[in-house]
XYZ file of C-alpha atoms in Angstrom:
203
model
C 96.311 99.106 86.524
C 92.883 100.477 85.729
C 92.254 104.130 85.116
C 88.951 105.951 85.188
C 88.219 108.332 82.351
C 89.018 111.910 83.372
C 86.356 113.301 81.085
C 82.690 112.822 80.269
C 82.288 110.409 77.387
C 79.126 112.279 76.437
C 81.264 115.306 75.606
C 84.316 113.436 74.369
C 84.495 111.053 71.425
C 86.180 108.068 73.034
C 85.476 105.897 69.999
C 87.664 108.026 67.742
C 90.583 108.263 70.152
C 93.060 105.533 69.264
C 90.380 102.868 68.719
C 91.699 99.678 67.134
C 88.230 98.317 66.317
C 88.666 98.807 62.562
C 91.989 96.944 62.635
C 90.650 93.744 64.238
C 90.222 90.874 61.781
C 86.856 89.976 63.311
C 86.001 87.005 61.037
C 89.134 85.268 62.339
C 88.557 85.994 66.044
C 87.988 82.737 67.946
C 87.389 81.708 71.556
C 87.970 78.525 73.521
C 85.255 77.329 75.914
C 82.530 79.588 74.501
C 79.055 78.127 75.005
C 77.792 79.359 71.611
C 80.180 78.911 68.703
C 81.182 82.221 67.129
C 79.598 84.378 69.823
C 82.974 85.923 70.660
C 82.763 88.050 67.514
C 79.866 90.016 69.017
C 82.007 91.575 71.782
C 84.089 93.610 69.329
C 82.189 96.754 68.409
C 82.551 100.544 68.447
C 82.967 102.245 71.828
C 79.554 103.912 71.718
C 77.932 100.468 71.369
C 79.795 98.894 74.288
C 76.656 98.607 76.469
C 74.424 97.401 73.619
C 73.740 93.698 74.216
C 71.281 93.225 71.344
C 74.009 91.771 69.146
C 74.811 89.007 71.606
C 77.595 88.332 74.091
C 80.269 85.807 74.929
C 79.579 83.265 77.671
C 81.696 80.366 78.862
C 80.361 76.861 79.275
C 78.348 76.135 82.420
C 80.508 75.430 85.453
C 83.737 76.518 83.753
C 84.397 80.292 83.781
C 87.743 80.100 81.938
C 87.992 81.703 78.482
C 90.731 82.181 75.885
C 90.219 84.694 73.066
C 92.464 84.921 70.005
C 92.397 88.350 68.288
C 94.255 88.806 64.981
C 94.754 92.221 63.382
C 94.707 93.312 59.745
C 97.914 95.292 60.336
C 100.501 95.334 63.095
C 99.337 97.479 66.006
C 100.590 99.080 69.194
C 98.193 98.567 72.112
C 97.861 101.253 74.773
C 94.921 99.956 76.794
C 92.249 97.266 77.040
C 88.669 97.642 78.244
C 86.427 94.735 79.250
C 82.714 94.946 80.049
C 81.552 91.795 81.803
C 78.313 90.458 83.186
C 76.568 90.986 86.508
C 76.042 88.550 89.406
C 79.646 87.385 89.587
C 79.989 86.553 85.880
C 82.513 89.291 85.055
C 86.088 88.067 84.588
C 88.251 88.947 87.579
C 91.660 88.414 85.979
C 93.102 88.913 82.497
C 96.380 87.687 81.013
C 97.772 88.809 77.646
C 100.009 87.007 75.147
C 101.177 88.584 71.892
C 102.139 87.063 68.549
C 101.440 83.487 69.634
C 98.969 81.488 67.561
C 97.010 78.469 68.716
C 97.401 78.904 72.484
C 95.198 76.425 74.375
C 94.409 75.757 78.023
C 97.536 73.667 78.503
C 99.763 76.339 77.008
C 98.517 79.168 79.233
C 99.678 77.272 82.295
C 103.220 77.061 80.958
C 103.742 80.337 79.101
C 104.570 83.586 80.856
C 102.099 86.315 79.829
C 103.359 89.650 78.583
C 101.174 91.276 81.233
C 98.323 90.386 83.564
C 95.729 92.441 85.392
C 93.347 92.050 88.300
C 90.004 93.237 86.930
C 87.152 95.117 88.565
C 83.510 94.635 87.641
C 83.136 97.174 84.853
C 79.424 97.009 84.048
C 79.263 100.564 82.669
C 82.417 100.384 80.589
C 84.240 103.270 82.245
C 87.468 101.441 83.127
C 90.486 100.871 80.931
C 93.540 98.787 81.781
C 96.802 100.324 80.658
C 99.393 98.107 79.005
C 103.133 98.228 79.491
C 103.209 100.035 76.179
C 106.805 99.201 75.259
C 105.895 95.496 75.339
C 102.845 95.877 73.100
C 104.586 97.024 69.914
C 104.334 95.251 66.552
C 101.368 93.160 67.653
C 100.068 90.927 64.849
C 97.747 89.013 67.157
C 96.685 89.173 70.784
C 95.496 86.300 72.966
C 93.557 87.146 76.122
C 93.154 84.550 78.863
C 90.429 85.032 81.475
C 91.105 82.303 84.064
C 88.423 83.161 86.617
C 85.522 85.413 87.525
C 83.804 86.808 90.614
C 82.126 83.542 91.586
C 79.550 82.981 88.843
C 78.954 79.590 87.217
C 79.858 81.100 83.848
C 81.849 84.087 82.637
C 80.127 86.665 80.462
C 81.782 89.335 78.323
C 79.747 91.955 76.472
C 82.523 94.145 75.125
C 86.277 94.193 74.602
C 87.833 97.458 73.470
C 91.418 97.974 72.393
C 93.084 101.349 72.074
C 96.387 102.107 70.399
C 97.588 102.727 66.877
C 98.147 100.749 63.704
C 101.399 100.653 61.776
C 101.822 100.620 58.012
C 102.731 96.937 58.116
C 99.580 95.357 56.700
C 98.873 91.701 57.346
C 98.239 89.377 54.418
C 94.464 89.490 54.227
C 94.238 86.239 52.254
C 96.230 84.284 54.810
C 94.229 82.289 57.324
C 94.936 81.518 60.946
C 94.869 77.730 61.118
C 93.753 75.925 64.244
C 93.728 72.158 64.588
C 90.932 70.737 62.474
C 91.023 67.550 64.513
C 92.494 68.451 67.910
C 94.282 65.822 69.896
C 92.098 65.174 72.974
C 95.180 64.856 75.149
C 96.139 68.434 74.287
C 92.880 70.027 75.393
C 90.388 70.052 78.176
C 87.967 67.171 77.822
C 84.292 67.738 77.147
C 83.501 66.600 80.679
C 85.813 69.295 81.997
C 84.454 72.117 79.908
C 80.938 71.100 79.017
C 81.808 71.912 75.408
C 84.589 71.738 72.918
C 86.799 73.727 70.675
C 84.733 76.010 68.468
C 85.395 76.361 64.776
C 84.061 78.545 62.064
């Protein structure tokens, strides 16, 4: 369920309140079905920069609005809420599904795995909405996967900002460990290029 801020963000430092931005392992964030490889990293930024599009944005491939975003953390976190700023003209995601502590989820997996929680989203062009988690289920989160299956009718989905609020624990992740995705994915396990207009992105 979304909640509107009950204060003016001009007078209140939303960025400092429970922001998890500094705990996201941004170099290891990846997206499936992004039209520009690596563009997903641009949507993670401080709260006060949430409407700044100069650093780029995430867009799905033409004709396929579905996106999957894998977000690892540098320490285990507890997530209280999620904010998503999408695009105009029907390109904002209209639904969001969350999976925790599952690596390598692809488009086949999301059809068969029950999400920890899912939300119906509103168009949040000004970044004033947050979606509360079922907090007891979002404890000890080492990584978060967000699935955006559809939008408001646009040919592509666009995301300009994703904000996570909560708190970090003292359990640091191994910073030298890497999250390994398939270097040579099996075509039968993934959407084909004709279905997505693009492939699996790698850094």
